Short mmCIF file of C-alpha atoms in Angstrom, two decimals:
data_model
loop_
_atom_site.label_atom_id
_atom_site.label_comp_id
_atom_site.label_asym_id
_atom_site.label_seq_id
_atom_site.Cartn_x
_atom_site.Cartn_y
_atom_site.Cartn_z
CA UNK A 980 -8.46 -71.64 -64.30
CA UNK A 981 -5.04 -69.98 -64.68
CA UNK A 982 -5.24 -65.86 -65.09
CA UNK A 983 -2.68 -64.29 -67.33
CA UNK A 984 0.03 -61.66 -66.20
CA UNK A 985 -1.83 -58.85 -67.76
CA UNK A 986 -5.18 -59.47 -65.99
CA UNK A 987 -2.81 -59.74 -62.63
CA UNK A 988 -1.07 -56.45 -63.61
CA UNK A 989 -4.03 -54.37 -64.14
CA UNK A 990 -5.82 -55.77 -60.66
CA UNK A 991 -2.93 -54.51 -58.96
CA UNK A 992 -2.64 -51.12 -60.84
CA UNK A 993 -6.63 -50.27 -60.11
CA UNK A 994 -5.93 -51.28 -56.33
CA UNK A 995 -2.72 -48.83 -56.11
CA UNK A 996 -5.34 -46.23 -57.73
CA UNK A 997 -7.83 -47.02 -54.86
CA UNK A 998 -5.55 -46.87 -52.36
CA UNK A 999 -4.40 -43.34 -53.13
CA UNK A 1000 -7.87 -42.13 -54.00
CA UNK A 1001 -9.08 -42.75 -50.19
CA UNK A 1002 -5.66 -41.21 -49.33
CA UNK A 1003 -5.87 -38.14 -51.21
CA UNK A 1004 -9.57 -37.93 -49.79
CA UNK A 1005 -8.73 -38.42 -46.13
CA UNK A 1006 -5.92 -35.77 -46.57
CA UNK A 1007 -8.65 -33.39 -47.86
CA UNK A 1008 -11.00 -34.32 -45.21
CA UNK A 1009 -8.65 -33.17 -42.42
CA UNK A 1010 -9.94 -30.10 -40.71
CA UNK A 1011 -7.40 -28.57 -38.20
CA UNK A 1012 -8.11 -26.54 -35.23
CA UNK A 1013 -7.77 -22.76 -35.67
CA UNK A 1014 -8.09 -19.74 -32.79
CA UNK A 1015 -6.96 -16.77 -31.76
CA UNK A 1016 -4.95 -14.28 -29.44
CA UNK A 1017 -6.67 -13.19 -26.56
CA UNK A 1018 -6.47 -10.22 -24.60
CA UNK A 1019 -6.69 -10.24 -20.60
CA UNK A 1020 -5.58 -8.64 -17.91
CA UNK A 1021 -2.77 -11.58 -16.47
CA UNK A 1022 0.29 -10.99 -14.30
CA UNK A 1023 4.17 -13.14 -15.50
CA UNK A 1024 5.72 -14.73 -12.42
CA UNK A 1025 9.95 -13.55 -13.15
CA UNK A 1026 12.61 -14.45 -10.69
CA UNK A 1027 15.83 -12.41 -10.19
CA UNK A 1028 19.13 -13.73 -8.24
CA UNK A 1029 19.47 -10.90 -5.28
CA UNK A 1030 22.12 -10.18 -2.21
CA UNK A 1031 20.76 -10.05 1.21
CA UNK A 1032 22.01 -7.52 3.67
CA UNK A 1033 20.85 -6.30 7.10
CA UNK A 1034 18.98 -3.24 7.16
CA UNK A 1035 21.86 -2.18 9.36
CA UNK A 1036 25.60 -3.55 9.23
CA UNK A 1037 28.17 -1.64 10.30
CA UNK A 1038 31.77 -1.61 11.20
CA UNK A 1039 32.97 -1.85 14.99
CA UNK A 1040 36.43 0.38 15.05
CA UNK A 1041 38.15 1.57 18.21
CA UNK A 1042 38.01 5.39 18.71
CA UNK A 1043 41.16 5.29 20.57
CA UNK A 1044 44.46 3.61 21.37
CA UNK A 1045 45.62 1.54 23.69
CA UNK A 1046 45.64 -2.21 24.98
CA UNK A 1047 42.43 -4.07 24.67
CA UNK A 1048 41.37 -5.34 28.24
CA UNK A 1049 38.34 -7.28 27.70
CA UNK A 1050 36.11 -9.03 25.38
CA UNK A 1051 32.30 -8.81 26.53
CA UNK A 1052 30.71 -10.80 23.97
CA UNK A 1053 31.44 -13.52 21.57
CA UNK A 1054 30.68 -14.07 17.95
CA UNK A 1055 27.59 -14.49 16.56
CA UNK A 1056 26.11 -13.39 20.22
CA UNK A 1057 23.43 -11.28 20.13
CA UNK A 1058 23.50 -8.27 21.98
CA UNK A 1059 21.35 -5.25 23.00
CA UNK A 1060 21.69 -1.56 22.79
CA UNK A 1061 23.91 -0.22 25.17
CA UNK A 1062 25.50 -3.43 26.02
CA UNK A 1063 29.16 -3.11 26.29
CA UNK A 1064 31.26 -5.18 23.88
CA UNK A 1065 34.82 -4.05 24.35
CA UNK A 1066 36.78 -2.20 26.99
CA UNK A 1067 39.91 -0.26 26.68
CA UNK A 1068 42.55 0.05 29.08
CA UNK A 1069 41.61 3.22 30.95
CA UNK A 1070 44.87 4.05 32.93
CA UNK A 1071 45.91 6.97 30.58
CA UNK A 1072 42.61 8.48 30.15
CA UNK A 1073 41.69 8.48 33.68
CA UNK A 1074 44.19 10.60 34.15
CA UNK A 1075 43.84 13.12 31.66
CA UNK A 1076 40.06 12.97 32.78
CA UNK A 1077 41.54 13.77 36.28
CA UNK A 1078 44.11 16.41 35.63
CA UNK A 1079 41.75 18.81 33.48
CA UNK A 1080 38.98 18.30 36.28
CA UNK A 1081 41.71 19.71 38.89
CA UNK A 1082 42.33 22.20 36.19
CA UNK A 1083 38.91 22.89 35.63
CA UNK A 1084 38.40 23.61 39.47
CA UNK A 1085 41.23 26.00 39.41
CA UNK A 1086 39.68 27.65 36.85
CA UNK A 1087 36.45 28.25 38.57
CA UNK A 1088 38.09 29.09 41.88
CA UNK A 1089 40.29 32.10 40.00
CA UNK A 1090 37.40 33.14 38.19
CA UNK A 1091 35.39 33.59 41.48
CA UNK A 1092 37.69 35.39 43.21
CA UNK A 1093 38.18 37.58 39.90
CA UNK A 1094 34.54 38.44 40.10
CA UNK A 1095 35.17 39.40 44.13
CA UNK A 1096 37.59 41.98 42.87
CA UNK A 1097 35.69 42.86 40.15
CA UNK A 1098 32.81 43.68 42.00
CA UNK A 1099 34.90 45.92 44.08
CA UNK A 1100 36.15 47.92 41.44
CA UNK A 1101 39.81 46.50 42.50
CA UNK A 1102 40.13 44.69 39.21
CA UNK A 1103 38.79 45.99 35.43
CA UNK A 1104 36.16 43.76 33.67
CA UNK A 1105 38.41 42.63 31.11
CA UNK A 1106 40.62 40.67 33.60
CA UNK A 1107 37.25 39.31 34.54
CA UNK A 1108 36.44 37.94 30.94
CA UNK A 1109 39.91 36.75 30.80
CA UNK A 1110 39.03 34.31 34.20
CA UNK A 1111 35.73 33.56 32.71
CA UNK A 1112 36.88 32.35 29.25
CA UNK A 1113 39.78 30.18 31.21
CA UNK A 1114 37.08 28.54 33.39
CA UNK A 1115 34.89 27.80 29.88
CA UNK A 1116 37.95 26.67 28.64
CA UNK A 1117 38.67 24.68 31.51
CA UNK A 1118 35.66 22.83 31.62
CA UNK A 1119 35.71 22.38 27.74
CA UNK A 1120 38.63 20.52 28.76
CA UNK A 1121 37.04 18.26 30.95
CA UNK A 1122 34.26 16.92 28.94
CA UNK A 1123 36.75 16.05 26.09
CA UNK A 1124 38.49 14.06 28.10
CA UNK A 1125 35.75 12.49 29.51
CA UNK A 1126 34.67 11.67 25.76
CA UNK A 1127 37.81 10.24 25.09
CA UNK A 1128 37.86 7.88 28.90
CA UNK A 1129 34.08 6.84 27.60
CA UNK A 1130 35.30 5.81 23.68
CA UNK A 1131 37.72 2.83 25.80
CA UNK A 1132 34.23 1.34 26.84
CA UNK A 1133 32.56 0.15 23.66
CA UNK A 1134 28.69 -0.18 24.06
CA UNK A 1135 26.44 -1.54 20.91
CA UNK A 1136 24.41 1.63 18.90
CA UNK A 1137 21.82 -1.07 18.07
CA UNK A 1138 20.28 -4.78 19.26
CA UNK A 1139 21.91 -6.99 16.77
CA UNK A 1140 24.49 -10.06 16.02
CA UNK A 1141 28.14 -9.91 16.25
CA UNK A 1142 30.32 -10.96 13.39
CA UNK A 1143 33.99 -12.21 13.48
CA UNK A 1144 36.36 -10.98 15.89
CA UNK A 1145 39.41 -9.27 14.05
CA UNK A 1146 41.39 -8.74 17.29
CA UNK A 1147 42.16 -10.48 20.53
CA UNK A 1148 42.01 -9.72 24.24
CA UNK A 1149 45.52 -7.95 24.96
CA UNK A 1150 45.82 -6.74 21.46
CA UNK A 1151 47.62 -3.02 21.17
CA UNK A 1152 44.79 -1.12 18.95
CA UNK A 1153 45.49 1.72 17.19
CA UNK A 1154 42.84 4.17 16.38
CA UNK A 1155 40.25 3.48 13.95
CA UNK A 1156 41.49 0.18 14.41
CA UNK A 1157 38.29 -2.64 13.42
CA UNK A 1158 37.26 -4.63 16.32
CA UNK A 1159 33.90 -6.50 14.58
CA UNK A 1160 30.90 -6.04 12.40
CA UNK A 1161 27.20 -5.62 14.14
CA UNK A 1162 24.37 -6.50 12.08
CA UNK A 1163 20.78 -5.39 12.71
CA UNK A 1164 18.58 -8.60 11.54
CA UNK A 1165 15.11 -7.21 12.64
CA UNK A 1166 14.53 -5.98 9.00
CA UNK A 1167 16.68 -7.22 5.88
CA UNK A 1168 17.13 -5.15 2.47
CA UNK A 1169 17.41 -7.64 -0.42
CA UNK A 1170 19.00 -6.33 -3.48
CA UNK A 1171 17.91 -7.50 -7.15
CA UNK A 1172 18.83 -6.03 -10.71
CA UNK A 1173 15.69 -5.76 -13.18
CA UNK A 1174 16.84 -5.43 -16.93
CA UNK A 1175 15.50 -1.92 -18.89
CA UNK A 1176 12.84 -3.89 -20.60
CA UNK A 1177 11.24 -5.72 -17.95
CA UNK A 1178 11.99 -2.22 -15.48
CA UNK A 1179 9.34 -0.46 -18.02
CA UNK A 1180 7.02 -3.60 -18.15
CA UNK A 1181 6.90 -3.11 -14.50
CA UNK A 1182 7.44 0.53 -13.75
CA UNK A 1183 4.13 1.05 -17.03
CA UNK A 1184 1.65 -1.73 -14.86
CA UNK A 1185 2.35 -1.50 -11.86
CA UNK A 1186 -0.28 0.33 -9.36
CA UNK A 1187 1.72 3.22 -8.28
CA UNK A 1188 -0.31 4.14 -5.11
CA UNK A 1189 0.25 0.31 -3.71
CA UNK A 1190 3.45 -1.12 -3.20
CA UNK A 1191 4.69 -4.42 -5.51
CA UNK A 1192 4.66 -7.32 -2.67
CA UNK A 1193 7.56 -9.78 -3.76
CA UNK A 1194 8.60 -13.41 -2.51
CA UNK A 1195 12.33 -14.62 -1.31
CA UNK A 1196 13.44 -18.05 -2.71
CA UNK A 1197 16.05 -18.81 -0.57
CA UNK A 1198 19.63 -20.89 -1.24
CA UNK A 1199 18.03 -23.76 -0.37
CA UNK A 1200 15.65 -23.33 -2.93
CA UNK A 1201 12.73 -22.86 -0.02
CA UNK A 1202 10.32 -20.30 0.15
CA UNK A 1203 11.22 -17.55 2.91
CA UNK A 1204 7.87 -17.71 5.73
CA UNK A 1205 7.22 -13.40 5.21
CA UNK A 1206 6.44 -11.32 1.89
CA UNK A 1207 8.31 -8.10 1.07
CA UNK A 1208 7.74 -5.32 -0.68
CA UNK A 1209 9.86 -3.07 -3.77
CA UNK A 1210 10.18 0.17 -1.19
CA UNK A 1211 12.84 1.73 -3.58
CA UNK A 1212 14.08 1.79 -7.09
CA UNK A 1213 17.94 3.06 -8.06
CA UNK A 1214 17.63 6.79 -9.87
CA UNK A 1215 20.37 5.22 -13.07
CA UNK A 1216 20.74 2.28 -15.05
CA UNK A 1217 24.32 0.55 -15.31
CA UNK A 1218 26.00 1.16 -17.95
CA UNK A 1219 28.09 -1.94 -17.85
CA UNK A 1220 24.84 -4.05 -17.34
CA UNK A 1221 21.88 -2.48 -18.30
CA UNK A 1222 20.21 -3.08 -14.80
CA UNK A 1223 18.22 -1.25 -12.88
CA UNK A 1224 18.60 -2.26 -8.89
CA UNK A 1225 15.54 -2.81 -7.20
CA UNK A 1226 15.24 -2.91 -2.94
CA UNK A 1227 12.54 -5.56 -1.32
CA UNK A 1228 12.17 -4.86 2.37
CA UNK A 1229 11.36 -8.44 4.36
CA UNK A 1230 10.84 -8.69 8.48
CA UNK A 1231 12.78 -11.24 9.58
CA UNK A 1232 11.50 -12.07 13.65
CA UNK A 1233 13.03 -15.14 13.69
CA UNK A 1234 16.04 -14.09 12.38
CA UNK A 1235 16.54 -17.03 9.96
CA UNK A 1236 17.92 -14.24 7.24
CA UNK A 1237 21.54 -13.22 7.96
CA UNK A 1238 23.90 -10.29 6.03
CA UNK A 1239 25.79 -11.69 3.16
CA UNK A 1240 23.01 -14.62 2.13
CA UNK A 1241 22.10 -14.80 -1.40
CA UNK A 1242 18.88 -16.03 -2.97
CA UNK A 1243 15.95 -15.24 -5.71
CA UNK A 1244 13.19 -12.81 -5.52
CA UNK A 1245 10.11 -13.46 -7.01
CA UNK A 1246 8.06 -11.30 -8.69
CA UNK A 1247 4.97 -10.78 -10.40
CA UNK A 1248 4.84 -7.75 -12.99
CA UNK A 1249 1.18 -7.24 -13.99
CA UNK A 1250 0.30 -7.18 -17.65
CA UNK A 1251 -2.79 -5.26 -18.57
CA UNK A 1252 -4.75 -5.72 -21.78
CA UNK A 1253 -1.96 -8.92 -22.45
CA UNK A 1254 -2.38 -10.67 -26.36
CA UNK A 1255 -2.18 -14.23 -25.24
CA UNK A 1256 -1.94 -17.04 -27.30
CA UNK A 1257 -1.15 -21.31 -26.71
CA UNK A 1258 2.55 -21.91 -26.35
CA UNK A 1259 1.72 -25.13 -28.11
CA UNK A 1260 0.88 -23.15 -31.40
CA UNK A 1261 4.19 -21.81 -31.36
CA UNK A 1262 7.33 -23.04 -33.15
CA UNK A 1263 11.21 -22.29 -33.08
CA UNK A 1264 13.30 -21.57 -36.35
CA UNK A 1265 16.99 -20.54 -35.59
CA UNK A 1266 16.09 -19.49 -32.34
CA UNK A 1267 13.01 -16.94 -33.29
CA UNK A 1268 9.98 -17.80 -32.98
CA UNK A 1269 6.58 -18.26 -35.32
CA UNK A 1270 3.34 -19.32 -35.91
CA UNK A 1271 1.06 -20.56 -38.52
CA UNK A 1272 -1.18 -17.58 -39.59
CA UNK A 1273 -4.80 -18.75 -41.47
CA UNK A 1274 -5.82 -15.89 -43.85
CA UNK A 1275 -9.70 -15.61 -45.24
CA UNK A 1276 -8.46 -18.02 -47.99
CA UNK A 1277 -7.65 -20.82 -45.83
CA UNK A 1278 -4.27 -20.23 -46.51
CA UNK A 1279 -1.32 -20.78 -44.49
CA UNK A 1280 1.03 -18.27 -44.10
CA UNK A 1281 4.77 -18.51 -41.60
CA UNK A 1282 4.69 -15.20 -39.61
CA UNK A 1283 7.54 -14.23 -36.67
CA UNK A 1284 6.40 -12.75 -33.33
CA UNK A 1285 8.15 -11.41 -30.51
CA UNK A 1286 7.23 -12.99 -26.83
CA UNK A 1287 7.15 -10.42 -24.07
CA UNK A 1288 6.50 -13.04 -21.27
CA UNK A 1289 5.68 -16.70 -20.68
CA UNK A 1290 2.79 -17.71 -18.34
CA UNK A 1291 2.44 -21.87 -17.77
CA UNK A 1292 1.06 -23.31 -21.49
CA UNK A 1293 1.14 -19.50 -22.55
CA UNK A 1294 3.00 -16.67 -24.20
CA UNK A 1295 2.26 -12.58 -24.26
CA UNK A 1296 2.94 -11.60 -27.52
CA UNK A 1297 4.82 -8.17 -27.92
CA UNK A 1298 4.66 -8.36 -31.65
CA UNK A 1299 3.74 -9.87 -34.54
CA UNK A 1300 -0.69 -10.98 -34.00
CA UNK A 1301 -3.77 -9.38 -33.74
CA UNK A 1302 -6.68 -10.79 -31.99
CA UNK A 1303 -8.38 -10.75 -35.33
CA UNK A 1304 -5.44 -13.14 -36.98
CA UNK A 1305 -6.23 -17.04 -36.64
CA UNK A 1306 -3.19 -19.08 -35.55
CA UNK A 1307 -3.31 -22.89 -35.92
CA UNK A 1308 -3.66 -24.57 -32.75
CA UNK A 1309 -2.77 -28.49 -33.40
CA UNK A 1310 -1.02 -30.20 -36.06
CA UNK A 1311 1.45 -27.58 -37.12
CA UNK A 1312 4.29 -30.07 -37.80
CA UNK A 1313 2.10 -31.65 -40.49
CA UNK A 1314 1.89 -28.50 -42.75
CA UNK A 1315 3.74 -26.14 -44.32
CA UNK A 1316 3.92 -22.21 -45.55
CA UNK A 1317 1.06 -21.96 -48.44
CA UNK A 1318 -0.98 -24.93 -47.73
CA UNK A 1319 -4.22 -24.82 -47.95
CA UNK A 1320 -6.36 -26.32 -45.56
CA UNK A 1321 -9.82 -27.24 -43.85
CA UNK A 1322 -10.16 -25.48 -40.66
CA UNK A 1323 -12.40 -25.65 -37.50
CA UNK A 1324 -12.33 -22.70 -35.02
CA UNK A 1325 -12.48 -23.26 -31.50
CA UNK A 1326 -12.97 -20.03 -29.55
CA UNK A 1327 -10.20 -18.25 -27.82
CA UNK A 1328 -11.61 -18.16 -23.95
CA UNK A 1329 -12.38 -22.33 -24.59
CA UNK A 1330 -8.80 -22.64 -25.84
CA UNK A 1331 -7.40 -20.93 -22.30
CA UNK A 1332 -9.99 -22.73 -20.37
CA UNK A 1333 -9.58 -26.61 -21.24
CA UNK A 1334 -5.49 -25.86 -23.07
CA UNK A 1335 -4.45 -29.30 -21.46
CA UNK A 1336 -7.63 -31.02 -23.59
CA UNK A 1337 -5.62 -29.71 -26.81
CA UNK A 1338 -2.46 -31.42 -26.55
CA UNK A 1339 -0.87 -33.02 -29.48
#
């Protein structure tokens, strides 16, 4: 039996009808997953690009003039205190150290025979301050230029590592002329700048009576083997920058560090009392950030907060929640502001604790 068009039509019309009836019911049926902040004690992991320097470097000048002589030790050689590194030609002040020690001994022989007379009455005491002060004078003499003979032998201050040589054996110096750099490796200062906000972050959590122990990434992007610690913080800010420089102290026995090496400290500034919430419920607009607040209505209302940090999965919020707002957790991309919607909470510390078991 053949059905007409109309009984076709109207089939096909009720079915639509169905169809979006069990539609419109699953959509109402949906019940999304709604928590909120947290607050815990938690610490943000921050890295910072930093200068490495020796905890002594310092330039290696002649004191005098003259003709180098000798080279004791190459670059990059370590050497030990007192060990000499660079010698002088002596001739001239050998001689000047010989001429006022004959002087000098004149000196003391007119001043003792001054006192003879003295002590006779044959001469008056001032004549006998006069040979005095020329005998001080005298031997004032001789130990200056028995400073100067010792500056043409050039001993290291300090154990450390010589740097580049900027002058060559037979080389005419003048004085105050630089020789070399020494660098003292045992310790090494590494440098970092901290921006103003995350300098009172730190400067507001941190335990004052302990010192902040800090990690070295180094240029090869592996961990340094020792831990340092923030010893000193700058007294100003820059004004060009808006840093703050911060000094990490590191030992360094096997002297893998060297002056002049560059890497990333790495840092953890304590939070206390940190609102925490899923990065995951989060979403960018124009580069701010928001999230979908649930009021007592089941509402849904757009709100902007501010992040202060960003642990793995999770942000501290600086702004914006309250632990008693509700945030949705999953499905944000499927609603929009002033929805309203079924909800289901699932408790804050059970969010933290299984966060990878709530992925989209």
């Amino acid at each position: 039996m053949r059905k007409s068009p109309m009984i076709i039509g109207v089939c096909i019309l009720l079915s639509q009808l169905s169809c979006n009836s069990e539609k419109h019911e699953k959509r109402e049926e949906t019940k999304y997953l709604v928590t909120s902040p947290i607050k815990k004690d938690t610490a943000v992991v921050k890295d910072y690009v930093c200068q490495i320097h020796s905890i002594r470097n310092i330039e290696v000048r002649a004191l005098e003039k003259g003709y180098l002589l000798e080279i004791s030790v190459d670059e990059g050689q370590s050497v030990k205190k007192g060990q000499q590194m660079f010698h002088i030609m002596p001739n001239v002040y050998e001689a000047e150290f010989q001429k006022a020690t004959a002087e000098a001994r004149v000196a003391e022989i007119e001043y003792d025979n001054t006192k003879l007379l003295a002590d006779g009455n044959v001469v008056s005491a001032n004549e006998l301050a006069m040979a005095k002060a020329n005998f001080e004078k005298a031997k004032a003499e001789v130990m200056l230029a028995e400073t100067h003979l010792g500056f043409t032998n050039i001993k290291a201050p300090f154990d450390g590592i010589m740097d580049h040589l900027h002058v060559r054996e037979g080389s005419l110096l003048d004085e105050g002329e630089l020789l070399t750099t020494l660098s003292d490796n045992s310790k090494m200062w590494v440098y970092f700048n901290v921006p103003e906000a995350e300098y009172l972050d730190y400067i507001t959590n941190v335990d004052r009576n302990s010192k902040q122990e800090v990690g070295l990434l180094m240029a090869n992007n592996k961990r340094f083997n020792q831990t340092g610690v923030v010893e000193t913080i700058e007294g100003e800010f820059s004004h060009e920058t808006g840093n703050i420089a911060f000094r990490a102290t590191f030992d360094n026995p096997d002297r893998i560090l060297r002056h002049g090496e560059t890497g990333s400290i790495i840092m953890q500034v304590p939070y206390t009392n940190a609102l925490i919430i899923p990065q995951k419920a989060t979403f960018e607009v124009l580069d701010k950030k928001y999230v979908f607040v649930v009021d007592d209505k089941d509402v849904i209302r757009q709100k902007e907060i501010a992040i202060a940090g960003e642990l793995p999965n999770l942000f501290i919020i600086e702004k914006g929640l309250s632990e008693k707002d509700r945030i949705i957790l999953d499905g944000i991309r499927m609603v929009k502001d002033g929805d309203h919607i079924e909800t289901e909470f699932i408790e804050p510390k059970s969010v933290i604790n299984n966060l990878s078991l709530y992925a989209e």
